[in-house]
mmCIF file of C-alpha atoms in Angstrom:
data_model
loop_
_atom_site.group_PDB
_atom_site.id
_atom_site.type_symbol
_atom_site.label_atom_id
_atom_site.label_comp_id
_atom_site.label_asym_id
_atom_site.label_seq_id
_atom_site.Cartn_x
_atom_site.Cartn_y
_atom_site.Cartn_z
ATOM 1 C CA MET A 12 40.897 60.101 14.507
ATOM 2 C CA GLY A 13 42.182 63.759 13.666
ATOM 3 C CA ALA A 14 42.281 64.344 17.613
ATOM 4 C CA VAL A 15 45.776 63.771 20.169
ATOM 5 C CA TRP A 16 45.400 61.052 22.744
ATOM 6 C CA HIS A 17 46.997 60.047 26.203
ATOM 7 C CA PRO A 18 47.924 56.382 25.489
ATOM 8 C CA GLU A 19 45.345 55.582 28.268
ATOM 9 C CA CYS A 20 42.914 57.437 27.500
ATOM 10 C CA PHE A 21 42.426 55.667 23.789
ATOM 11 C CA CYS A 22 40.847 53.393 24.743
ATOM 12 C CA CYS A 23 38.639 50.109 22.850
ATOM 13 C CA ASN A 24 34.803 50.657 22.924
ATOM 14 C CA ALA A 25 34.161 46.968 23.636
ATOM 15 C CA CYS A 26 36.389 46.359 26.737
ATOM 16 C CA ASN A 27 37.545 49.814 27.875
ATOM 17 C CA GLN A 28 41.151 48.873 27.237
ATOM 18 C CA PRO A 29 43.818 50.835 25.939
ATOM 19 C CA ILE A 30 44.588 50.403 22.386
ATOM 20 C CA SER A 31 48.332 50.131 22.244
ATOM 21 C CA ASP A 32 48.242 48.308 19.007
ATOM 22 C CA TYR A 33 49.353 49.833 15.437
ATOM 23 C CA GLU A 34 45.960 49.106 14.319
ATOM 24 C CA PHE A 35 42.710 49.426 15.053
ATOM 25 C CA SER A 36 39.070 49.285 13.745
ATOM 26 C CA LEU A 37 36.304 52.135 13.560
ATOM 27 C CA SER A 38 32.963 52.104 14.224
ATOM 28 C CA ASP A 39 30.279 55.108 14.335
ATOM 29 C CA ASN A 40 33.869 57.043 14.734
ATOM 30 C CA ARG A 41 34.678 54.971 17.665
ATOM 31 C CA PRO A 42 37.761 52.865 18.143
ATOM 32 C CA TYR A 43 38.028 49.284 18.675
ATOM 33 C CA HIS A 44 41.052 46.546 19.162
ATOM 34 C CA LYS A 45 41.049 44.588 16.032
ATOM 35 C CA SER A 46 40.216 41.594 18.105
ATOM 36 C CA CYS A 47 37.308 43.483 19.417
ATOM 37 C CA TYR A 48 35.994 44.728 16.581
ATOM 38 C CA LYS A 49 35.803 41.314 14.552
ATOM 39 C CA GLU A 50 34.208 39.823 18.025
ATOM 40 C CA GLN A 51 31.180 42.162 17.884
ATOM 41 C CA HIS A 52 30.638 42.167 14.337
ATOM 42 C CA HIS A 53 32.265 39.302 12.450
ATOM 43 C CA PRO A 54 29.367 36.949 12.305
ATOM 44 C CA LYS A 55 29.994 33.089 13.509
ATOM 45 C CA CYS A 56 29.211 29.737 12.004
ATOM 46 C CA ASP A 57 25.825 28.892 14.024
ATOM 47 C CA VAL A 58 27.510 25.144 13.501
ATOM 48 C CA CYS A 59 30.687 25.202 13.858
ATOM 49 C CA LYS A 60 31.017 28.337 16.463
ATOM 50 C CA ASN A 61 33.871 29.973 14.445
ATOM 51 C CA PHE A 62 33.886 33.254 12.872
ATOM 52 C CA ILE A 63 32.577 32.694 9.630
ATOM 53 C CA PRO A 64 36.043 33.343 6.947
ATOM 54 C CA THR A 65 36.667 35.629 4.068
ATOM 55 C CA ASN A 66 36.410 34.453 0.459
ATOM 56 C CA ALA A 67 39.080 34.914 -1.814
ATOM 57 C CA ALA A 68 38.131 38.451 -2.496
ATOM 58 C CA GLY A 69 37.897 39.101 1.127
ATOM 59 C CA LEU A 70 34.418 39.027 1.509
ATOM 60 C CA ILE A 71 32.564 37.592 4.512
ATOM 61 C CA GLU A 72 30.868 34.584 2.458
ATOM 62 C CA TYR A 73 27.998 32.471 4.430
ATOM 63 C CA ARG A 74 25.262 30.485 3.764
ATOM 64 C CA ALA A 75 21.774 30.704 5.489
ATOM 65 C CA HIS A 76 18.772 28.048 5.643
ATOM 66 C CA PRO A 77 16.178 29.867 4.107
ATOM 67 C CA PHE A 78 13.482 29.710 6.832
ATOM 68 C CA TRP A 79 15.310 29.280 10.350
ATOM 69 C CA HIS A 80 18.212 31.785 9.106
ATOM 70 C CA GLN A 81 20.827 29.319 10.390
ATOM 71 C CA LYS A 82 24.030 31.228 9.054
ATOM 72 C CA TYR A 83 27.058 28.691 8.899
ATOM 73 C CA CYS A 84 30.091 28.412 6.694
ATOM 74 C CA PRO A 85 29.866 26.980 2.991
ATOM 75 C CA SER A 86 31.926 24.461 3.762
ATOM 76 C CA HIS A 87 29.330 22.663 5.655
ATOM 77 C CA GLU A 88 27.903 21.881 2.464
ATOM 78 C CA HIS A 89 30.169 19.566 1.700
ATOM 79 C CA ASP A 90 32.236 18.169 4.472
ATOM 80 C CA GLY A 91 29.215 15.705 5.707
ATOM 81 C CA THR A 92 27.504 17.767 8.914
ATOM 82 C CA PRO A 93 24.053 16.284 9.099
ATOM 83 C CA ARG A 94 20.954 17.715 8.814
ATOM 84 C CA CYS A 95 18.075 17.067 10.904
ATOM 85 C CA CYS A 96 15.264 14.766 8.689
ATOM 86 C CA SER A 97 12.892 16.479 9.790
ATOM 87 C CA CYS A 98 13.231 20.525 10.456
ATOM 88 C CA GLU A 99 16.418 20.167 8.357
ATOM 89 C CA ARG A 100 18.715 22.505 10.625
ATOM 90 C CA MET A 101 22.589 21.669 10.877
ATOM 91 C CA GLU A 102 23.957 19.627 13.964
ATOM 92 C CA PRO A 103 25.668 22.210 15.898
ATOM 93 C CA VAL A 104 29.259 21.634 17.410
ATOM 94 C CA ASP A 105 27.557 22.137 21.335
ATOM 95 C CA ALA A 106 24.185 19.886 20.304
ATOM 96 C CA ARG A 107 24.518 16.386 19.483
ATOM 97 C CA TYR A 108 21.532 14.888 17.469
ATOM 98 C CA LEU A 109 19.691 11.485 17.952
ATOM 99 C CA ILE A 110 21.181 9.088 15.172
ATOM 100 C CA LEU A 111 18.152 6.877 13.970
ATOM 101 C CA ASP A 112 19.180 3.258 13.103
ATOM 102 C CA ASP A 113 18.734 3.897 9.526
ATOM 103 C CA GLY A 114 21.895 6.734 9.562
ATOM 104 C CA ARG A 115 19.104 9.704 10.048
ATOM 105 C CA LYS A 116 19.295 12.079 12.470
ATOM 106 C CA LEU A 117 16.960 13.599 14.565
ATOM 107 C CA CYS A 118 17.286 16.569 16.483
ATOM 108 C CA LEU A 119 15.946 16.895 20.090
ATOM 109 C CA GLU A 120 13.383 19.393 19.897
ATOM 110 C CA CYS A 121 12.497 17.507 16.642
ATOM 111 C CA LEU A 122 12.149 14.089 18.697
ATOM 112 C CA ASP A 123 10.114 16.227 22.080
ATOM 113 C CA SER A 124 7.291 14.999 19.892
ATOM 114 C CA SER A 125 8.487 11.827 17.630
ATOM 115 C CA ILE A 126 6.563 9.087 16.561
ATOM 116 C CA MET A 127 8.368 5.248 16.912
ATOM 117 C CA ASP A 128 5.564 3.002 16.364
ATOM 118 C CA THR A 129 2.557 1.954 14.980
ATOM 119 C CA HIS A 130 0.479 1.416 18.275
ATOM 120 C CA GLU A 131 1.329 5.570 19.038
ATOM 121 C CA CYS A 132 0.618 6.549 15.986
ATOM 122 C CA GLN A 133 -3.155 4.968 15.360
ATOM 123 C CA PRO A 134 -5.076 7.657 17.262
ATOM 124 C CA LEU A 135 -3.482 10.441 15.115
ATOM 125 C CA TYR A 136 -4.382 8.062 12.602
ATOM 126 C CA LEU A 137 -8.271 8.421 13.395
ATOM 127 C CA GLU A 138 -7.769 12.261 13.898
ATOM 128 C CA ILE A 139 -6.802 12.021 10.136
ATOM 129 C CA GLN A 140 -9.839 10.034 8.933
ATOM 130 C CA GLU A 141 -12.110 12.160 11.201
ATOM 131 C CA PHE A 142 -10.277 15.294 9.425
ATOM 132 C CA TYR A 143 -11.414 14.191 5.674
ATOM 133 C CA GLU A 144 -14.994 12.767 7.183
ATOM 134 C CA GLY A 145 -15.397 16.899 7.852
ATOM 135 C CA LEU A 146 -14.502 17.453 4.136
ATOM 136 C CA ASN A 147 -17.168 14.708 3.225
ATOM 137 C CA MET A 148 -14.529 12.301 1.708
ATOM 138 C CA LYS A 149 -14.855 9.881 4.211
ATOM 139 C CA VAL A 150 -12.247 6.436 3.775
ATOM 140 C CA GLU A 151 -15.150 3.943 3.541
ATOM 141 C CA GLN A 152 -12.410 0.705 3.980
ATOM 142 C CA GLN A 153 -10.584 0.075 6.764
ATOM 143 C CA VAL A 154 -6.732 0.359 5.805
ATOM 144 C CA PRO A 155 -3.801 -0.924 7.689
ATOM 145 C CA MET A 156 -1.529 2.432 8.554
ATOM 146 C CA LEU A 157 1.836 0.548 9.480
ATOM 147 C CA LEU A 158 5.383 2.700 10.854
ATOM 148 C CA VAL A 159 7.921 1.446 9.086
ATOM 149 C CA GLU A 160 11.698 1.391 8.907
ATOM 150 C CA ARG A 161 13.509 3.697 5.791
ATOM 151 C CA GLN A 162 14.428 -0.265 4.435
ATOM 152 C CA ALA A 163 11.199 -1.725 4.522
ATOM 153 C CA LEU A 164 9.856 1.667 3.618
ATOM 154 C CA ASN A 165 12.074 1.264 -0.321
ATOM 155 C CA GLU A 166 11.806 -2.641 -0.459
ATOM 156 C CA ALA A 167 7.795 -1.599 -0.506
ATOM 157 C CA MET A 168 7.910 1.005 -3.011
ATOM 158 C CA GLU A 169 10.228 -1.611 -4.894
ATOM 159 C CA GLY A 170 7.279 -3.903 -5.145
ATOM 160 C CA GLU A 171 4.499 -1.198 -6.141
ATOM 161 C CA LYS A 172 3.747 -0.625 -9.313
ATOM 162 C CA ASN A 173 1.600 2.276 -8.767
ATOM 163 C CA GLY A 174 2.050 5.897 -7.697
ATOM 164 C CA HIS A 175 4.854 8.431 -7.176
ATOM 165 C CA HIS A 176 7.457 9.276 -5.445
ATOM 166 C CA HIS A 177 9.096 11.832 -4.031
ATOM 167 C CA MET A 178 12.598 12.076 -4.266
ATOM 168 C CA PRO A 179 15.585 12.007 -2.618
ATOM 169 C CA GLU A 180 13.301 10.790 0.853
ATOM 170 C CA THR A 181 10.367 8.720 0.620
ATOM 171 C CA ARG A 182 8.505 9.753 3.824
ATOM 172 C CA GLY A 183 5.236 7.481 2.943
ATOM 173 C CA LEU A 184 3.866 5.162 0.579
ATOM 174 C CA CYS A 185 0.050 4.361 -0.320
ATOM 175 C CA LEU A 186 0.356 0.674 -1.577
ATOM 176 C CA SER A 187 -2.059 -1.330 -3.476
ATOM 177 C CA GLU A 188 -0.135 -4.650 -3.909
ATOM 178 C CA GLU A 189 0.251 -7.603 -1.719
ATOM 179 C CA GLN A 190 3.365 -7.495 -0.055
ATOM 180 C CA THR A 191 4.866 -8.598 3.837
ATOM 181 C CA VAL A 192 6.081 -5.452 5.591
ATOM 182 C CA SER A 193 8.208 -5.508 8.734
ATOM 183 C CA THR A 194 6.326 -2.859 10.855
ATOM 184 C CA ILE A 195 8.139 -1.202 14.165
ATOM 185 C CA LEU A 196 6.255 -3.186 16.910
ATOM 186 C CA ARG A 197 7.236 -1.046 19.505
ATOM 187 C CA ARG A 198 8.426 2.439 20.518
ATOM 188 C CA PRO A 199 12.382 1.665 20.829
ATOM 189 C CA LYS A 200 14.423 2.754 23.782
ATOM 190 C CA ILE A 201 17.328 5.710 23.592
ATOM 191 C CA GLY A 202 20.705 5.098 24.616
ATOM 192 C CA GLY A 203 23.906 7.601 24.344
ATOM 193 C CA TYR A 204 21.979 9.512 21.225
ATOM 194 C CA ARG A 205 21.281 5.697 19.302
ATOM 195 C CA ILE A 206 18.449 4.200 18.773
ATOM 196 C CA VAL A 207 18.480 0.852 20.540
ATOM 197 C CA ASP A 208 16.006 -2.470 21.050
ATOM 198 C CA MET A 209 14.277 -2.047 17.888
ATOM 199 C CA PHE A 210 11.639 -4.697 17.538
ATOM 200 C CA THR A 211 9.840 -5.075 14.194
ATOM 201 C CA GLU A 212 7.095 -7.851 13.160
ATOM 202 C CA PRO A 213 6.569 -9.013 9.584
ATOM 203 C CA TYR A 214 2.878 -7.876 8.466
ATOM 204 C CA ARG A 215 1.306 -9.811 5.660
ATOM 205 C CA LEU A 216 -0.551 -7.060 3.567
ATOM 206 C CA VAL A 217 -3.751 -8.918 1.604
ATOM 207 C CA ARG A 218 -5.396 -6.734 -0.881
ATOM 208 C CA ARG A 219 -8.854 -6.766 -0.203
ATOM 209 C CA CYS A 220 -9.575 -3.232 -2.138
ATOM 210 C CA GLU A 221 -8.011 -0.592 -4.084
ATOM 211 C CA VAL A 222 -5.389 0.007 -1.247
ATOM 212 C CA THR A 223 -3.640 -2.617 0.671
ATOM 213 C CA ALA A 224 -2.044 -0.300 3.455
ATOM 214 C CA ILE A 225 -0.623 3.308 4.311
ATOM 215 C CA LEU A 226 3.179 3.317 5.198
ATOM 216 C CA ILE A 227 5.180 5.938 7.302
ATOM 217 C CA LEU A 228 8.813 6.214 8.273
ATOM 218 C CA TYR A 229 8.812 6.291 11.855
ATOM 219 C CA GLY A 230 10.367 9.023 14.068
ATOM 220 C CA LEU A 231 9.306 12.356 12.310
ATOM 221 C CA PRO A 232 7.447 14.697 14.696
ATOM 222 C CA ARG A 233 3.759 13.733 14.968
ATOM 223 C CA LEU A 234 3.495 17.453 12.947
ATOM 224 C CA LEU A 235 5.188 15.812 9.827
ATOM 225 C CA THR A 236 4.038 12.664 10.346
ATOM 226 C CA GLY A 237 0.363 13.627 10.492
ATOM 227 C CA SER A 238 0.977 15.762 7.126
ATOM 228 C CA ILE A 239 2.345 12.302 5.693
ATOM 229 C CA LEU A 240 -0.632 10.804 6.768
ATOM 230 C CA ALA A 241 -2.939 13.137 5.529
ATOM 231 C CA HIS A 242 -1.296 13.182 2.207
ATOM 232 C CA GLU A 243 -1.269 9.245 1.563
ATOM 233 C CA MET A 244 -4.980 9.080 2.412
ATOM 234 C CA MET A 245 -5.796 11.327 -0.230
ATOM 235 C CA HIS A 246 -3.928 8.975 -2.211
ATOM 236 C CA ALA A 247 -6.090 5.935 -0.953
ATOM 237 C CA TRP A 248 -9.193 8.454 -1.109
ATOM 238 C CA LEU A 249 -8.548 8.753 -4.606
ATOM 239 C CA ARG A 250 -7.954 5.423 -5.644
ATOM 240 C CA LEU A 251 -11.245 3.726 -4.057
ATOM 241 C CA LYS A 252 -13.283 6.508 -5.245
ATOM 242 C CA GLY A 253 -11.896 5.023 -8.821
ATOM 243 C CA PHE A 254 -9.848 8.320 -9.948
ATOM 244 C CA PRO A 255 -8.717 7.911 -13.357
ATOM 245 C CA ASN A 256 -4.439 7.240 -13.300
ATOM 246 C CA LEU A 257 -3.441 10.668 -12.787
ATOM 247 C CA SER A 258 -0.156 12.363 -13.643
ATOM 248 C CA PRO A 259 2.268 13.474 -11.204
ATOM 249 C CA GLU A 260 1.295 17.332 -11.634
ATOM 250 C CA VAL A 261 -2.085 16.494 -10.855
ATOM 251 C CA GLU A 262 -2.325 13.754 -8.165
ATOM 252 C CA GLU A 263 0.919 14.436 -6.015
ATOM 253 C CA GLY A 264 0.266 18.494 -6.547
ATOM 254 C CA TYR A 265 -3.367 17.716 -5.166
ATOM 255 C CA LEU A 266 -1.718 16.200 -2.131
ATOM 256 C CA PRO A 267 0.813 18.843 0.083
ATOM 257 C CA ALA A 268 3.363 16.525 0.745
ATOM 258 C CA SER A 269 4.009 18.960 3.622
ATOM 259 C CA SER A 270 0.842 19.948 4.861
ATOM 260 C CA SER A 271 0.984 20.464 8.562
ATOM 261 C CA SER A 272 -1.536 18.515 10.985
ATOM 262 C CA GLY A 273 -1.467 17.270 14.867
ATOM 263 C CA SER A 274 -1.048 18.710 17.965
ATOM 264 C CA SER A 275 1.769 17.917 20.573
ATOM 265 C CA LYS A 276 1.251 14.401 22.106
ATOM 266 C CA LYS A 277 1.750 16.631 25.665
ATOM 267 C CA GLY A 278 -1.300 18.532 24.770
ATOM 268 C CA LYS A 279 -0.445 22.303 24.323
ATOM 269 C CA ARG A 280 2.048 22.567 20.975
ATOM 270 C CA SER A 281 5.404 24.441 22.340
ATOM 271 C CA GLN A 282 6.513 27.477 20.594
ATOM 272 C CA PHE A 283 9.268 25.193 18.352
ATOM 273 C CA GLU A 284 6.236 23.046 17.286
ATOM 274 C CA LYS A 285 4.506 26.390 16.032
ATOM 275 C CA GLU A 286 7.565 27.242 13.701
ATOM 276 C CA LEU A 287 7.978 23.845 12.913
ATOM 277 C CA GLY A 288 4.537 23.541 11.282
ATOM 278 C CA GLU A 289 5.045 27.181 9.437
ATOM 279 C CA PHE A 290 8.312 25.136 8.124
ATOM 280 C CA PHE A 291 6.520 22.717 7.005
ATOM 281 C CA LYS A 292 4.301 24.805 5.114
ATOM 282 C CA HIS A 293 6.378 26.781 4.101
ATOM 283 C CA GLN A 294 8.176 23.664 2.247
ATOM 284 C CA ILE A 295 5.069 22.593 0.622
ATOM 285 C CA GLU A 296 4.641 26.541 -1.051
ATOM 286 C CA SER A 297 7.615 27.001 -2.008
ATOM 287 C CA ASP A 298 8.744 23.937 -3.259
ATOM 288 C CA THR A 299 10.276 23.888 -6.964
ATOM 289 C CA SER A 300 9.631 20.524 -7.872
ATOM 290 C CA THR A 301 6.792 20.312 -11.356
ATOM 291 C CA ALA A 302 4.592 17.768 -9.388
ATOM 292 C CA TYR A 303 4.549 18.807 -5.448
ATOM 293 C CA GLY A 304 5.481 22.466 -6.241
ATOM 294 C CA ASP A 305 4.167 23.907 -9.450
ATOM 295 C CA GLY A 306 1.302 21.240 -8.981
ATOM 296 C CA PHE A 307 0.464 22.300 -5.915
ATOM 297 C CA ARG A 308 -0.228 26.024 -6.812
ATOM 298 C CA GLU A 309 -1.763 25.134 -9.853
ATOM 299 C CA GLY A 310 -4.280 22.929 -7.775
ATOM 300 C CA ASP A 311 -4.437 25.903 -5.489
ATOM 301 C CA LYS A 312 -5.879 28.244 -7.583
ATOM 302 C CA ALA A 313 -8.129 25.894 -9.067
ATOM 303 C CA VAL A 314 -9.881 24.950 -5.749
ATOM 304 C CA LEU A 315 -9.897 29.012 -4.408
ATOM 305 C CA LYS A 316 -12.274 29.794 -7.582
ATOM 306 C CA TYR A 317 -14.540 26.596 -8.148
ATOM 307 C CA GLY A 318 -14.339 24.775 -4.347
ATOM 308 C CA LEU A 319 -12.731 21.311 -3.884
ATOM 309 C CA LYS A 320 -15.852 19.206 -4.695
ATOM 310 C CA ARG A 321 -16.314 21.182 -8.511
ATOM 311 C CA THR A 322 -11.947 20.790 -8.519
ATOM 312 C CA LEU A 323 -12.747 17.266 -7.395
ATOM 313 C CA ASP A 324 -15.447 16.702 -10.408
ATOM 314 C CA HIS A 325 -13.436 17.775 -12.995
ATOM 315 C CA ILE A 326 -10.068 16.157 -12.142
ATOM 316 C CA ARG A 327 -12.531 12.433 -12.103
ATOM 317 C CA LEU A 328 -13.790 13.299 -15.675
ATOM 318 C CA THR A 329 -10.773 14.916 -17.392
ATOM 319 C CA GLY A 330 -8.078 13.607 -15.075
ATOM 320 C CA SER A 331 -6.834 17.286 -14.830
ATOM 321 C CA PHE A 332 -7.244 20.706 -12.592
ATOM 322 C CA PRO A 333 -9.760 22.935 -14.134
ATOM 323 C CA MET A 334 -8.247 25.999 -15.896
ATOM 324 C CA LEU A 335 -9.031 29.283 -14.604
ATOM 325 C CA THR A 336 -10.889 30.590 -17.494
ATOM 326 C CA SER A 337 -12.889 27.339 -17.647
ATOM 327 C CA LEU A 338 -14.818 24.159 -15.867
ATOM 328 C CA VAL A 339 -16.688 21.389 -16.387
ATOM 329 C CA ILE A 340 -20.067 22.786 -14.719
ATOM 330 C CA TYR A 341 -21.514 20.007 -12.065
ATOM 331 C CA SER A 342 -25.132 20.616 -9.721
ATOM 332 C CA GLY A 343 -23.651 21.162 -5.722
ATOM 333 C CA PHE A 344 -21.993 23.958 -4.607
ATOM 334 C CA SER A 345 -19.009 23.956 -1.879
ATOM 335 C CA THR A 346 -17.348 27.224 -0.240
ATOM 336 C CA GLN A 347 -14.874 28.399 -2.328
ATOM 337 C CA THR A 348 -11.941 27.898 0.116
ATOM 338 C CA SER A 349 -8.208 27.183 -1.454
ATOM 339 C CA LEU A 350 -6.103 23.908 -1.138
ATOM 340 C CA CYS A 351 -3.549 25.699 0.682
ATOM 341 C CA ARG A 352 -6.010 26.771 3.295
ATOM 342 C CA THR A 353 -7.728 23.730 3.262
ATOM 343 C CA PHE A 354 -4.640 21.828 4.146
ATOM 344 C CA HIS A 355 -3.640 24.378 6.510
ATOM 345 C CA THR A 356 -6.656 23.999 8.945
ATOM 346 C CA ILE A 357 -5.179 20.594 10.090
ATOM 347 C CA LEU A 358 -2.938 22.295 11.711
ATOM 348 C CA HIS A 359 -5.844 23.337 14.065
ATOM 349 C CA THR A 360 -8.476 20.820 13.643
ATOM 350 C CA ILE A 361 -6.548 17.743 16.068
ATOM 351 C CA LYS A 362 -7.897 18.023 19.500
#
C-alpha cells in the first residue's frame, strides 16, 4: 500500500485485528483479511446459505428470481431443491415448507392465507361473482365450485373435451362434461409440516347447462385462488353466452391466468400478501407463452382502445380480437379501461 506499518497497526478494516497473513485484500484502499473480505463482499446463497462458488473462469455466478430477487447457486436448479407452488420461491435450509398430500410444497407465508376446502372457498366465490356482475357480465346459472386435489383435477381434465390447459401445472378447470369428482370435504389438519386427515367425498356433476362445474386446486393462498376463480368464471361466462369455440390465444389470453383477487381471510392484507399480489400480476404480464402471454397482451391493447363490451361483441362475431386499426362497430359504449387494469382491480374490490 506504499507505506510502512507496525505489525500490530496493520489491521483488518472489518474485524480490527492485525493482518499477519502473507496475502490480504484491498477495498477502497483499506486492508482486509482474505476471509473477512469474503464474508463482507462475497455473496451467499439464499437457499443453502453458503458462499456462492466461482465458476471455471473464477467469476461468481448465481441465479436470481426475476421478481423476488432470491439469489442462489446455479446447482439448485437441478438438485431437486423444492419451490413453493404459489410464490415459486426456493425452500431455504433454515425455513421448512409445508408438504401437501400430492407432493406440492407451500411456504409458510402462503400457507397463512391458504384455502383448503370447498366450504371455505364459497365466500370468495360469491365475491368474484359480484365482481363480474359489476362488469355487467353476470353468470346467470348456478355453477358448482369445488376445491379438489391435484389427482382429481388431472382426472377431470382427461375426461374434459373442451378447453385449453396451462402446462406444466393446471390449477383450475371449467367443466362441461358430466363426471364424478372427488372434492375436499373439510380443511385438513397439519402435523409436522405435513397435511394429515384429508377428507374427500364424491360429487356427481350433472349437465344442466353448458357448464357443469368449476374446479380449483386446493391449498393455494386466497389471492391466487381468487385469480384462478376469476379466470375459470370467464370461461363459464363465455360458454353460457354462446360464444363460438375460440382459439387459445383469444380465450386464454383474454382470461388473465393470474389476475389477482381477494383480501386476507384475517381482514387487512399483510405486507407479504401485497407483494404476492404484485407477483401474480408480474406473472401474467411477463408470461412468454403464445396463449397466456402474447394473447393477453393483444387482448389488453384491444380493450384499452375499444372498451370491454365492444371487444367482447367483436369476439362473439369474429372469434378474434379486433385489430387496433379497425373494429366491427356496434351500438353502445364502454369505458376504455385496459384489460390489465380491469382484472387488476379485483385486487381492491373484495371486502
